[in-house]
Amino acid sequence: MARAAPLLAALTALLAAAAAGGDAPPGKIAVVGAGIGGSAVAHFLQQHFGPRVQIDVYEKGTVGGRLATISVNKQHYESGAASFHSLSLHMQDFVKLLGLRHRREVVGRSAIFGGEHFVLEETDWYLLNLFRLWWHYGISFLRLQMWVEEVMEKFMRIYKYQAHGYAFSGVEELLYSLGESTFVNMTQHSVAESLLQVGVTQRFIDDVVSAVLRASYGQSAAMPAFAEGKALYQVAYENEVGNSSDFYDIVVIATPLHLDNSSSNLTFAGFHPPIDDLQGSFQPTVVSLVHGYLNSSYFGFPDPKLFPFANILTTDFPSFFCTLDNMCPVNISASFRRKQPQEAAVWRVQSPKPLFRTQLKTLFRSYYSVQTAEWQAHPLYGSRPTLPRFALHDQLFYLNALEWAASSVEVMAVAAKNVALLAYNRWYQDLDKIDQKDLMHKVKTEL
């Protein structure tokens, strides 16, 4: 990234302007947004186009987006995405590239709260946990595991495609290349419908799957099952100096375009036909870091010393919070131990709306401080009639399109890599690398 400037955007395409042809690289590239998607796509664009291409990143807030921390008593705690899967290959590469260390795991038990009592409790014994799942839900948990493994196995194909330079101009094309019509159809059916089809019981969906989805997306199992001659472009913005603008060969939008995002003030002008991609809504999420004493009586434990859980997920009831986690700081010392339930600790409460004082008093006997972070966290799945496209114009791309199929830090990294490859292949007219069918066969023959 060559430089960053605050953004109050108006984006204008000058369709009559010409850029260098042939094998000449683009002169300048703009990335609008510096969250994980914008930061990743700037890295990938530099990787593909080379170090001589100037890349300007525009961000009206702070770099990192939903990857953020809050300080409590001089310790930093994650307020946004706090972890990623071992199979998140792009994020694992970033960890190595940046020289980061994996944080020591601090063990803590989890439970699912149904509003009046715990519907499922984790123990310290793996076999006992499996027995409890079987006793309550039969083989539903095995059917769920098989379904997830099948989906993940197909999703992992994207890394092979990207390693061979293939890209997709739309979300539907990308999903079809991974799982054909099965993946595309998953965006049109709810998680509950998809799981019922493979033999998962409604009770397991209500008790367990809904709790996991509320923790991850703040939504229920009713959300869709897959939750993933050249023009010059003028970017106009406002910074501490005043209004200004600059021209770019390639522009990447790495911030959500949706009906609720009026704060971005991002508009498109001069396009024929006009670009109107403001469809659908986002699910607001509020994270409250509370330093205080948990009210264990609310969860059925009058004696706080006997409260055994560090992580609490919820079903659709109670509705005022989704998860409650006993937090560990970002930097864990060798002598660190998790606070006991009767001690004052830092708890992270995830909720769909800011918590009222009465709700805080329901969850905590008393507290010293409350700090909050609020953002439009994930698409409100089902609120958009069609899947968006990555390519909005010849060299204008929308990275966050993939969020309408699924949303996570790794999905954003996958989208960033796809957009960088799409921009690269379009710039050099390598059309055989865009929207190709039967890629598994093509990739095998290229090995």
Short mmCIF file of N, CA and C in Angstrom, two decimals, residues 179-343:
data_model
loop_
_atom_site.label_atom_id
_atom_site.label_comp_id
_atom_site.label_asym_id
_atom_site.label_seq_id
_atom_site.Cartn_x
_atom_site.Cartn_y
_atom_site.Cartn_z
N GLY A 179 -19.12 -26.16 -6.17
CA GLY A 179 -20.09 -27.21 -5.87
C GLY A 179 -21.22 -27.31 -6.87
N GLU A 180 -21.03 -26.74 -8.07
CA GLU A 180 -22.04 -26.72 -9.12
C GLU A 180 -23.36 -26.18 -8.55
N SER A 181 -24.50 -26.71 -9.00
CA SER A 181 -25.78 -26.14 -8.60
C SER A 181 -26.06 -26.31 -7.11
N THR A 182 -25.38 -27.30 -6.47
CA THR A 182 -25.61 -27.53 -5.04
C THR A 182 -25.25 -26.30 -4.23
N PHE A 183 -24.10 -25.69 -4.49
CA PHE A 183 -23.67 -24.51 -3.73
C PHE A 183 -24.55 -23.31 -4.05
N VAL A 184 -24.92 -23.15 -5.31
CA VAL A 184 -25.77 -22.01 -5.67
C VAL A 184 -27.13 -22.15 -4.99
N ASN A 185 -27.67 -23.37 -4.99
CA ASN A 185 -28.98 -23.60 -4.36
C ASN A 185 -28.93 -23.37 -2.85
N MET A 186 -27.77 -23.59 -2.24
CA MET A 186 -27.65 -23.39 -0.80
C MET A 186 -27.84 -21.93 -0.41
N THR A 187 -27.62 -20.99 -1.34
CA THR A 187 -27.86 -19.58 -1.04
C THR A 187 -29.34 -19.25 -1.12
N GLN A 188 -30.15 -20.18 -1.64
CA GLN A 188 -31.58 -19.93 -1.82
C GLN A 188 -32.43 -20.72 -0.84
N HIS A 189 -31.78 -21.55 0.00
CA HIS A 189 -32.49 -22.33 1.01
C HIS A 189 -31.86 -22.07 2.37
N SER A 190 -32.65 -22.21 3.42
CA SER A 190 -32.14 -21.96 4.76
C SER A 190 -31.26 -23.10 5.23
N VAL A 191 -30.45 -22.81 6.25
CA VAL A 191 -29.64 -23.85 6.88
C VAL A 191 -30.54 -24.97 7.38
N ALA A 192 -31.65 -24.60 8.01
CA ALA A 192 -32.58 -25.61 8.54
C ALA A 192 -33.08 -26.54 7.45
N GLU A 193 -33.47 -25.98 6.31
CA GLU A 193 -33.96 -26.80 5.21
C GLU A 193 -32.88 -27.74 4.70
N SER A 194 -31.66 -27.23 4.55
CA SER A 194 -30.57 -28.06 4.05
C SER A 194 -30.24 -29.19 5.01
N LEU A 195 -30.23 -28.90 6.31
CA LEU A 195 -29.89 -29.93 7.29
C LEU A 195 -31.00 -30.94 7.46
N LEU A 196 -32.24 -30.51 7.38
CA LEU A 196 -33.36 -31.46 7.45
C LEU A 196 -33.29 -32.46 6.30
N GLN A 197 -32.84 -32.00 5.14
CA GLN A 197 -32.74 -32.88 3.97
C GLN A 197 -31.71 -33.98 4.16
N VAL A 198 -30.68 -33.74 4.99
CA VAL A 198 -29.65 -34.76 5.21
C VAL A 198 -29.89 -35.53 6.51
N GLY A 199 -31.06 -35.35 7.11
CA GLY A 199 -31.43 -36.18 8.26
C GLY A 199 -31.15 -35.60 9.63
N VAL A 200 -30.78 -34.31 9.71
CA VAL A 200 -30.59 -33.67 11.01
C VAL A 200 -31.96 -33.33 11.58
N THR A 201 -32.17 -33.58 12.88
CA THR A 201 -33.48 -33.37 13.48
C THR A 201 -33.74 -31.89 13.76
N GLN A 202 -35.04 -31.53 13.81
CA GLN A 202 -35.41 -30.15 14.10
C GLN A 202 -34.95 -29.74 15.49
N ARG A 203 -34.98 -30.66 16.45
CA ARG A 203 -34.57 -30.33 17.81
C ARG A 203 -33.09 -29.95 17.86
N PHE A 204 -32.25 -30.69 17.13
CA PHE A 204 -30.83 -30.39 17.10
C PHE A 204 -30.59 -29.03 16.44
N ILE A 205 -31.37 -28.73 15.39
CA ILE A 205 -31.24 -27.44 14.73
C ILE A 205 -31.63 -26.31 15.68
N ASP A 206 -32.75 -26.49 16.42
CA ASP A 206 -33.23 -25.45 17.33
C ASP A 206 -32.27 -25.23 18.49
N ASP A 207 -31.72 -26.32 19.03
CA ASP A 207 -30.89 -26.22 20.24
C ASP A 207 -29.44 -25.85 19.94
N VAL A 208 -28.87 -26.47 18.92
CA VAL A 208 -27.42 -26.37 18.71
C VAL A 208 -27.08 -25.49 17.50
N VAL A 209 -27.63 -25.82 16.33
CA VAL A 209 -27.27 -25.09 15.12
C VAL A 209 -27.64 -23.62 15.23
N SER A 210 -28.85 -23.34 15.74
CA SER A 210 -29.28 -21.94 15.89
C SER A 210 -28.35 -21.17 16.81
N ALA A 211 -27.88 -21.82 17.89
CA ALA A 211 -26.98 -21.15 18.83
C ALA A 211 -25.66 -20.80 18.16
N VAL A 212 -25.13 -21.72 17.36
CA VAL A 212 -23.86 -21.47 16.66
C VAL A 212 -24.02 -20.33 15.65
N LEU A 213 -25.15 -20.32 14.92
CA LEU A 213 -25.38 -19.26 13.94
C LEU A 213 -25.59 -17.91 14.61
N ARG A 214 -26.25 -17.90 15.76
CA ARG A 214 -26.42 -16.63 16.50
C ARG A 214 -25.06 -16.11 16.95
N ALA A 215 -24.18 -17.02 17.37
CA ALA A 215 -22.84 -16.61 17.81
C ALA A 215 -22.01 -16.09 16.65
N SER A 216 -22.16 -16.70 15.47
CA SER A 216 -21.33 -16.34 14.31
C SER A 216 -21.89 -15.18 13.51
N TYR A 217 -23.23 -15.19 13.31
CA TYR A 217 -23.85 -14.21 12.41
C TYR A 217 -24.95 -13.38 13.05
N GLY A 218 -25.33 -13.70 14.30
CA GLY A 218 -26.43 -12.98 14.92
C GLY A 218 -27.76 -13.29 14.28
N GLN A 219 -27.86 -14.43 13.57
CA GLN A 219 -29.08 -14.80 12.85
C GLN A 219 -29.44 -16.24 13.17
N SER A 220 -30.64 -16.64 12.75
CA SER A 220 -31.15 -17.96 13.08
C SER A 220 -30.89 -18.95 11.96
N ALA A 221 -31.38 -20.18 12.14
CA ALA A 221 -31.20 -21.22 11.13
C ALA A 221 -32.05 -20.97 9.90
N ALA A 222 -32.83 -19.90 9.88
CA ALA A 222 -33.60 -19.55 8.69
C ALA A 222 -32.74 -18.84 7.64
N MET A 223 -31.48 -18.48 7.99
CA MET A 223 -30.59 -17.83 7.03
C MET A 223 -30.16 -18.84 5.97
N PRO A 224 -29.79 -18.38 4.74
CA PRO A 224 -29.36 -19.30 3.70
C PRO A 224 -28.19 -20.16 4.12
N ALA A 225 -28.10 -21.35 3.51
CA ALA A 225 -27.16 -22.38 3.98
C ALA A 225 -25.72 -22.05 3.62
N PHE A 226 -25.48 -21.25 2.56
CA PHE A 226 -24.10 -20.89 2.23
C PHE A 226 -23.96 -19.39 2.50
N ALA A 227 -23.45 -19.36 3.66
CA ALA A 227 -23.24 -18.02 4.11
C ALA A 227 -21.73 -17.69 4.06
N GLU A 228 -21.05 -17.43 0.13
CA GLU A 228 -19.94 -16.92 0.41
C GLU A 228 -20.03 -15.56 -0.75
N GLY A 229 -9.44 -1.12 -25.22
CA GLY A 229 -9.42 0.25 -24.75
C GLY A 229 -9.92 0.23 -23.34
N LYS A 230 -9.34 0.77 -22.19
CA LYS A 230 -9.67 0.72 -20.80
C LYS A 230 -10.06 2.12 -20.32
N ALA A 231 -11.00 2.12 -19.38
CA ALA A 231 -11.44 3.40 -18.84
C ALA A 231 -10.51 3.86 -17.74
N LEU A 232 -10.51 5.17 -17.48
CA LEU A 232 -9.89 5.71 -16.28
C LEU A 232 -11.00 6.02 -15.28
N TYR A 233 -10.72 5.83 -14.02
CA TYR A 233 -11.71 6.09 -12.98
C TYR A 233 -11.21 7.21 -12.08
N GLN A 234 -12.09 8.13 -11.79
CA GLN A 234 -11.74 9.24 -10.90
C GLN A 234 -12.34 8.98 -9.52
N VAL A 235 -11.49 8.98 -8.51
CA VAL A 235 -11.93 8.82 -7.12
C VAL A 235 -11.86 10.19 -6.46
N ALA A 236 -13.00 10.70 -6.03
CA ALA A 236 -13.06 11.97 -5.32
C ALA A 236 -13.21 11.69 -3.83
N TYR A 237 -12.49 12.43 -3.00
CA TYR A 237 -12.51 12.18 -1.57
C TYR A 237 -12.27 13.47 -0.80
N GLU A 238 -12.46 13.39 0.51
CA GLU A 238 -12.22 14.53 1.38
C GLU A 238 -11.29 14.11 2.50
N ASN A 239 -10.23 14.88 2.73
CA ASN A 239 -9.32 14.60 3.85
C ASN A 239 -9.15 15.87 4.68
N GLU A 240 -8.14 15.87 5.57
CA GLU A 240 -7.98 17.01 6.46
C GLU A 240 -7.63 18.29 5.71
N VAL A 241 -7.15 18.18 4.49
CA VAL A 241 -6.80 19.36 3.69
C VAL A 241 -8.02 19.94 2.99
N GLY A 242 -8.95 19.07 2.58
CA GLY A 242 -10.13 19.50 1.85
C GLY A 242 -10.53 18.48 0.81
N ASN A 243 -11.26 18.90 -0.19
CA ASN A 243 -11.71 18.01 -1.26
C ASN A 243 -10.61 17.82 -2.29
N SER A 244 -10.50 16.62 -2.81
CA SER A 244 -9.51 16.33 -3.82
C SER A 244 -9.97 15.12 -4.63
N SER A 245 -9.22 14.77 -5.64
CA SER A 245 -9.54 13.59 -6.46
C SER A 245 -8.29 13.11 -7.17
N ASP A 246 -8.37 11.89 -7.67
CA ASP A 246 -7.23 11.32 -8.39
C ASP A 246 -7.78 10.31 -9.40
N PHE A 247 -6.97 9.98 -10.41
CA PHE A 247 -7.39 9.07 -11.46
C PHE A 247 -6.67 7.73 -11.32
N TYR A 248 -7.41 6.64 -11.64
CA TYR A 248 -6.88 5.30 -11.48
C TYR A 248 -7.27 4.41 -12.66
N ASP A 249 -6.38 3.48 -12.97
CA ASP A 249 -6.68 2.49 -14.00
C ASP A 249 -7.60 1.40 -13.47
N ILE A 250 -7.45 1.06 -12.20
CA ILE A 250 -8.23 -0.01 -11.56
C ILE A 250 -8.70 0.50 -10.20
N VAL A 251 -9.95 0.20 -9.87
CA VAL A 251 -10.50 0.58 -8.56
C VAL A 251 -11.17 -0.65 -7.95
N VAL A 252 -10.88 -0.91 -6.69
CA VAL A 252 -11.50 -2.01 -5.94
C VAL A 252 -12.29 -1.42 -4.77
N ILE A 253 -13.59 -1.73 -4.72
CA ILE A 253 -14.43 -1.33 -3.59
C ILE A 253 -14.35 -2.45 -2.56
N ALA A 254 -13.77 -2.16 -1.41
CA ALA A 254 -13.60 -3.16 -0.35
C ALA A 254 -14.34 -2.73 0.91
N THR A 255 -15.53 -2.19 0.71
CA THR A 255 -16.42 -1.82 1.81
C THR A 255 -17.83 -2.21 1.40
N PRO A 256 -18.69 -2.59 2.34
CA PRO A 256 -20.03 -3.07 1.95
C PRO A 256 -20.85 -2.02 1.23
N LEU A 257 -21.53 -2.44 0.17
CA LEU A 257 -22.51 -1.61 -0.52
C LEU A 257 -23.88 -2.18 -0.18
N HIS A 258 -24.58 -1.53 0.70
CA HIS A 258 -25.91 -2.03 1.08
C HIS A 258 -26.76 -0.88 1.57
N LEU A 259 -28.03 -1.15 1.78
CA LEU A 259 -29.00 -0.09 2.05
C LEU A 259 -28.74 0.63 3.35
N ASP A 260 -28.08 -0.04 4.32
CA ASP A 260 -27.89 0.56 5.64
C ASP A 260 -26.60 1.34 5.77
N ASN A 261 -25.74 1.28 4.75
CA ASN A 261 -24.39 1.83 4.90
C ASN A 261 -24.32 3.27 4.43
N SER A 262 -25.23 4.11 4.94
CA SER A 262 -25.24 5.52 4.54
C SER A 262 -23.99 6.24 5.01
N SER A 263 -23.34 5.70 6.06
CA SER A 263 -22.16 6.38 6.61
C SER A 263 -20.98 6.39 5.63
N SER A 264 -20.96 5.43 4.70
CA SER A 264 -19.84 5.40 3.76
C SER A 264 -19.93 6.52 2.74
N ASN A 265 -21.16 6.99 2.45
CA ASN A 265 -21.38 8.11 1.52
C ASN A 265 -20.70 7.85 0.19
N LEU A 266 -20.74 6.60 -0.27
CA LEU A 266 -20.05 6.22 -1.50
C LEU A 266 -21.07 6.15 -2.63
N THR A 267 -20.82 6.92 -3.69
CA THR A 267 -21.74 6.96 -4.83
C THR A 267 -20.98 6.75 -6.13
N PHE A 268 -21.72 6.36 -7.17
CA PHE A 268 -21.14 6.14 -8.50
C PHE A 268 -21.80 7.12 -9.47
N ALA A 269 -21.00 7.77 -10.31
CA ALA A 269 -21.54 8.73 -11.27
C ALA A 269 -20.86 8.55 -12.62
N GLY A 270 -21.59 8.82 -13.68
CA GLY A 270 -21.03 8.80 -15.03
C GLY A 270 -21.00 7.45 -15.69
N PHE A 271 -21.67 6.43 -15.10
CA PHE A 271 -21.66 5.10 -15.68
C PHE A 271 -22.92 4.88 -16.54
N HIS A 272 -22.73 4.25 -17.67
CA HIS A 272 -23.84 3.93 -18.57
C HIS A 272 -23.73 2.47 -19.00
N PRO A 273 -24.66 1.58 -18.54
CA PRO A 273 -25.79 1.90 -17.65
C PRO A 273 -25.31 2.21 -16.24
N PRO A 274 -26.15 2.85 -15.45
CA PRO A 274 -25.72 3.23 -14.10
C PRO A 274 -25.48 2.02 -13.21
N ILE A 275 -24.60 2.18 -12.23
CA ILE A 275 -24.31 1.12 -11.27
C ILE A 275 -25.20 1.34 -10.05
N ASP A 276 -26.03 0.36 -9.77
CA ASP A 276 -26.93 0.44 -8.62
C ASP A 276 -26.87 -0.89 -7.89
N ASP A 277 -25.90 -1.03 -7.00
CA ASP A 277 -25.71 -2.30 -6.31
C ASP A 277 -26.11 -2.24 -4.84
N LEU A 278 -26.86 -1.18 -4.47
CA LEU A 278 -27.28 -1.05 -3.08
C LEU A 278 -28.53 -1.89 -2.85
N GLN A 279 -28.35 -3.17 -2.58
CA GLN A 279 -29.45 -4.08 -2.33
C GLN A 279 -29.19 -4.84 -1.04
N GLY A 280 -30.27 -5.18 -0.35
CA GLY A 280 -30.13 -5.97 0.86
C GLY A 280 -29.71 -5.14 2.06
N SER A 281 -29.76 -5.77 3.23
CA SER A 281 -29.43 -5.10 4.47
C SER A 281 -28.38 -5.90 5.23
N PHE A 282 -27.77 -5.26 6.23
CA PHE A 282 -26.78 -5.91 7.07
C PHE A 282 -27.31 -6.09 8.48
N GLN A 283 -26.79 -7.13 9.15
CA GLN A 283 -27.17 -7.43 10.52
C GLN A 283 -26.28 -6.64 11.47
N PRO A 284 -26.85 -5.70 12.24
CA PRO A 284 -26.02 -4.97 13.20
C PRO A 284 -25.60 -5.86 14.36
N THR A 285 -24.39 -5.67 14.83
CA THR A 285 -23.87 -6.41 15.97
C THR A 285 -23.21 -5.44 16.94
N VAL A 286 -23.48 -5.63 18.22
CA VAL A 286 -22.88 -4.82 19.26
C VAL A 286 -22.06 -5.74 20.16
N VAL A 287 -20.79 -5.40 20.37
CA VAL A 287 -19.94 -6.13 21.29
C VAL A 287 -19.68 -5.24 22.50
N SER A 288 -20.04 -5.74 23.69
CA SER A 288 -19.83 -5.01 24.94
C SER A 288 -18.79 -5.76 25.78
N LEU A 289 -17.70 -5.10 26.09
CA LEU A 289 -16.72 -5.67 27.00
C LEU A 289 -17.02 -5.14 28.41
N VAL A 290 -17.44 -6.06 29.27
CA VAL A 290 -17.88 -5.70 30.62
C VAL A 290 -16.88 -6.24 31.63
N HIS A 291 -16.31 -5.35 32.42
CA HIS A 291 -15.41 -5.75 33.50
C HIS A 291 -16.24 -5.79 34.78
N GLY A 292 -16.58 -7.00 35.23
CA GLY A 292 -17.44 -7.09 36.39
C GLY A 292 -17.65 -8.51 36.87
N TYR A 293 -18.66 -8.68 37.73
CA TYR A 293 -18.97 -9.95 38.37
C TYR A 293 -20.20 -10.56 37.71
N LEU A 294 -20.06 -11.75 37.15
CA LEU A 294 -21.17 -12.41 36.48
C LEU A 294 -22.29 -12.74 37.47
N ASN A 295 -23.53 -12.54 37.04
CA ASN A 295 -24.69 -12.94 37.84
C ASN A 295 -25.01 -14.39 37.53
N SER A 296 -24.31 -15.30 38.16
CA SER A 296 -24.49 -16.73 37.87
C SER A 296 -25.87 -17.23 38.23
N SER A 297 -26.58 -16.53 39.14
CA SER A 297 -27.93 -16.95 39.51
C SER A 297 -28.88 -16.93 38.32
N TYR A 298 -28.66 -16.00 37.40
CA TYR A 298 -29.50 -15.93 36.20
C TYR A 298 -29.43 -17.22 35.39
N PHE A 299 -28.29 -17.89 35.46
CA PHE A 299 -28.08 -19.13 34.71
C PHE A 299 -28.31 -20.37 35.57
N GLY A 300 -28.91 -20.19 36.76
CA GLY A 300 -29.26 -21.33 37.59
C GLY A 300 -28.19 -21.77 38.57
N PHE A 301 -27.20 -20.90 38.85
CA PHE A 301 -26.12 -21.22 39.78
C PHE A 301 -26.06 -20.15 40.87
N PRO A 302 -26.81 -20.32 41.96
CA PRO A 302 -26.80 -19.31 43.03
C PRO A 302 -25.41 -19.09 43.63
N ASP A 303 -24.61 -20.13 43.68
CA ASP A 303 -23.24 -20.01 44.19
C ASP A 303 -22.30 -19.79 43.01
N PRO A 304 -21.73 -18.60 42.85
CA PRO A 304 -20.89 -18.32 41.68
C PRO A 304 -19.66 -19.22 41.60
N LYS A 305 -19.19 -19.76 42.74
CA LYS A 305 -18.03 -20.62 42.72
C LYS A 305 -18.29 -21.91 41.95
N LEU A 306 -19.56 -22.28 41.81
CA LEU A 306 -19.92 -23.54 41.14
C LEU A 306 -20.20 -23.35 39.66
N PHE A 307 -20.16 -22.10 39.18
CA PHE A 307 -20.45 -21.86 37.76
C PHE A 307 -19.28 -22.35 36.92
N PRO A 308 -19.50 -23.32 35.99
CA PRO A 308 -18.35 -23.98 35.34
C PRO A 308 -17.99 -23.49 33.94
N PHE A 309 -18.74 -22.51 33.38
CA PHE A 309 -18.61 -22.23 31.95
C PHE A 309 -17.89 -20.92 31.67
N ALA A 310 -17.08 -20.95 30.61
CA ALA A 310 -16.39 -19.74 30.16
C ALA A 310 -17.04 -19.16 28.91
N ASN A 311 -17.81 -19.96 28.20
CA ASN A 311 -18.46 -19.52 26.96
C ASN A 311 -19.90 -19.97 26.97
N ILE A 312 -20.82 -19.03 26.74
CA ILE A 312 -22.25 -19.34 26.74
C ILE A 312 -22.83 -18.89 25.41
N LEU A 313 -23.39 -19.83 24.65
CA LEU A 313 -24.15 -19.53 23.45
C LEU A 313 -25.63 -19.56 23.82
N THR A 314 -26.48 -18.98 22.98
CA THR A 314 -27.90 -18.96 23.28
C THR A 314 -28.72 -19.44 22.09
N THR A 315 -29.89 -19.99 22.38
CA THR A 315 -30.87 -20.28 21.33
C THR A 315 -31.58 -18.97 21.01
N ASP A 316 -32.73 -19.03 20.36
CA ASP A 316 -33.44 -17.79 20.02
C ASP A 316 -33.97 -17.07 21.25
N PHE A 317 -33.96 -17.73 22.40
CA PHE A 317 -34.37 -17.10 23.65
C PHE A 317 -33.25 -17.33 24.68
N PRO A 318 -32.80 -16.34 25.43
CA PRO A 318 -33.28 -14.95 25.40
C PRO A 318 -32.81 -14.22 24.15
N SER A 319 -33.57 -13.23 23.74
CA SER A 319 -33.26 -12.56 22.48
C SER A 319 -32.33 -11.37 22.64
N PHE A 320 -32.07 -10.90 23.88
CA PHE A 320 -31.33 -9.66 24.02
C PHE A 320 -29.82 -9.84 23.94
N PHE A 321 -29.30 -11.10 24.02
CA PHE A 321 -27.87 -11.31 23.77
C PHE A 321 -27.66 -12.65 23.08
N CYS A 322 -26.56 -12.74 22.33
CA CYS A 322 -26.27 -13.93 21.53
C CYS A 322 -25.23 -14.82 22.19
N THR A 323 -24.16 -14.22 22.68
CA THR A 323 -23.09 -14.98 23.32
C THR A 323 -22.54 -14.19 24.51
N LEU A 324 -21.92 -14.94 25.43
CA LEU A 324 -21.28 -14.36 26.61
C LEU A 324 -20.00 -15.14 26.83
N ASP A 325 -18.85 -14.45 26.76
CA ASP A 325 -17.55 -15.13 26.83
C ASP A 325 -16.66 -14.51 27.89
N ASN A 326 -16.06 -15.35 28.72
CA ASN A 326 -15.04 -14.93 29.66
C ASN A 326 -13.75 -14.76 28.86
N MET A 327 -13.31 -13.50 28.68
CA MET A 327 -12.27 -13.19 27.72
C MET A 327 -10.86 -13.33 28.29
N CYS A 328 -9.95 -13.74 27.42
CA CYS A 328 -8.53 -13.70 27.70
C CYS A 328 -7.93 -12.55 26.89
N PRO A 329 -6.93 -11.85 27.42
CA PRO A 329 -6.33 -10.75 26.66
C PRO A 329 -5.61 -11.25 25.42
N VAL A 330 -5.30 -10.34 24.52
CA VAL A 330 -4.59 -10.69 23.29
C VAL A 330 -3.23 -11.30 23.61
N ASN A 331 -2.51 -10.67 24.52
CA ASN A 331 -1.19 -11.16 24.91
C ASN A 331 -1.30 -11.91 26.23
N ILE A 332 -1.08 -13.21 26.19
CA ILE A 332 -1.22 -14.05 27.37
C ILE A 332 0.18 -14.41 27.90
N SER A 333 0.43 -14.05 29.15
CA SER A 333 1.71 -14.37 29.75
C SER A 333 1.75 -15.83 30.17
N ALA A 334 2.93 -16.33 30.47
CA ALA A 334 3.08 -17.73 30.89
C ALA A 334 2.36 -18.00 32.20
N SER A 335 2.20 -16.98 33.04
CA SER A 335 1.56 -17.17 34.34
C SER A 335 0.06 -16.87 34.31
N PHE A 336 -0.47 -16.55 33.13
CA PHE A 336 -1.88 -16.16 33.05
C PHE A 336 -2.80 -17.33 33.39
N ARG A 337 -3.86 -17.04 34.13
CA ARG A 337 -4.92 -18.02 34.39
C ARG A 337 -6.26 -17.32 34.19
N ARG A 338 -7.23 -18.08 33.74
CA ARG A 338 -8.56 -17.52 33.55
C ARG A 338 -9.18 -17.20 34.92
N LYS A 339 -9.88 -16.07 34.99
CA LYS A 339 -10.52 -15.67 36.23
C LYS A 339 -11.57 -16.70 36.66
N GLN A 340 -11.65 -16.93 37.96
CA GLN A 340 -12.67 -17.81 38.51
C GLN A 340 -14.03 -17.10 38.45
N PRO A 341 -15.12 -17.88 38.39
CA PRO A 341 -16.45 -17.27 38.20
C PRO A 341 -16.86 -16.29 39.29
N GLN A 342 -16.32 -16.43 40.51
CA GLN A 342 -16.67 -15.51 41.59
C GLN A 342 -15.82 -14.25 41.57
N GLU A 343 -14.81 -14.18 40.66
CA GLU A 343 -13.93 -13.03 40.57
C GLU A 343 -14.41 -12.07 39.48
#
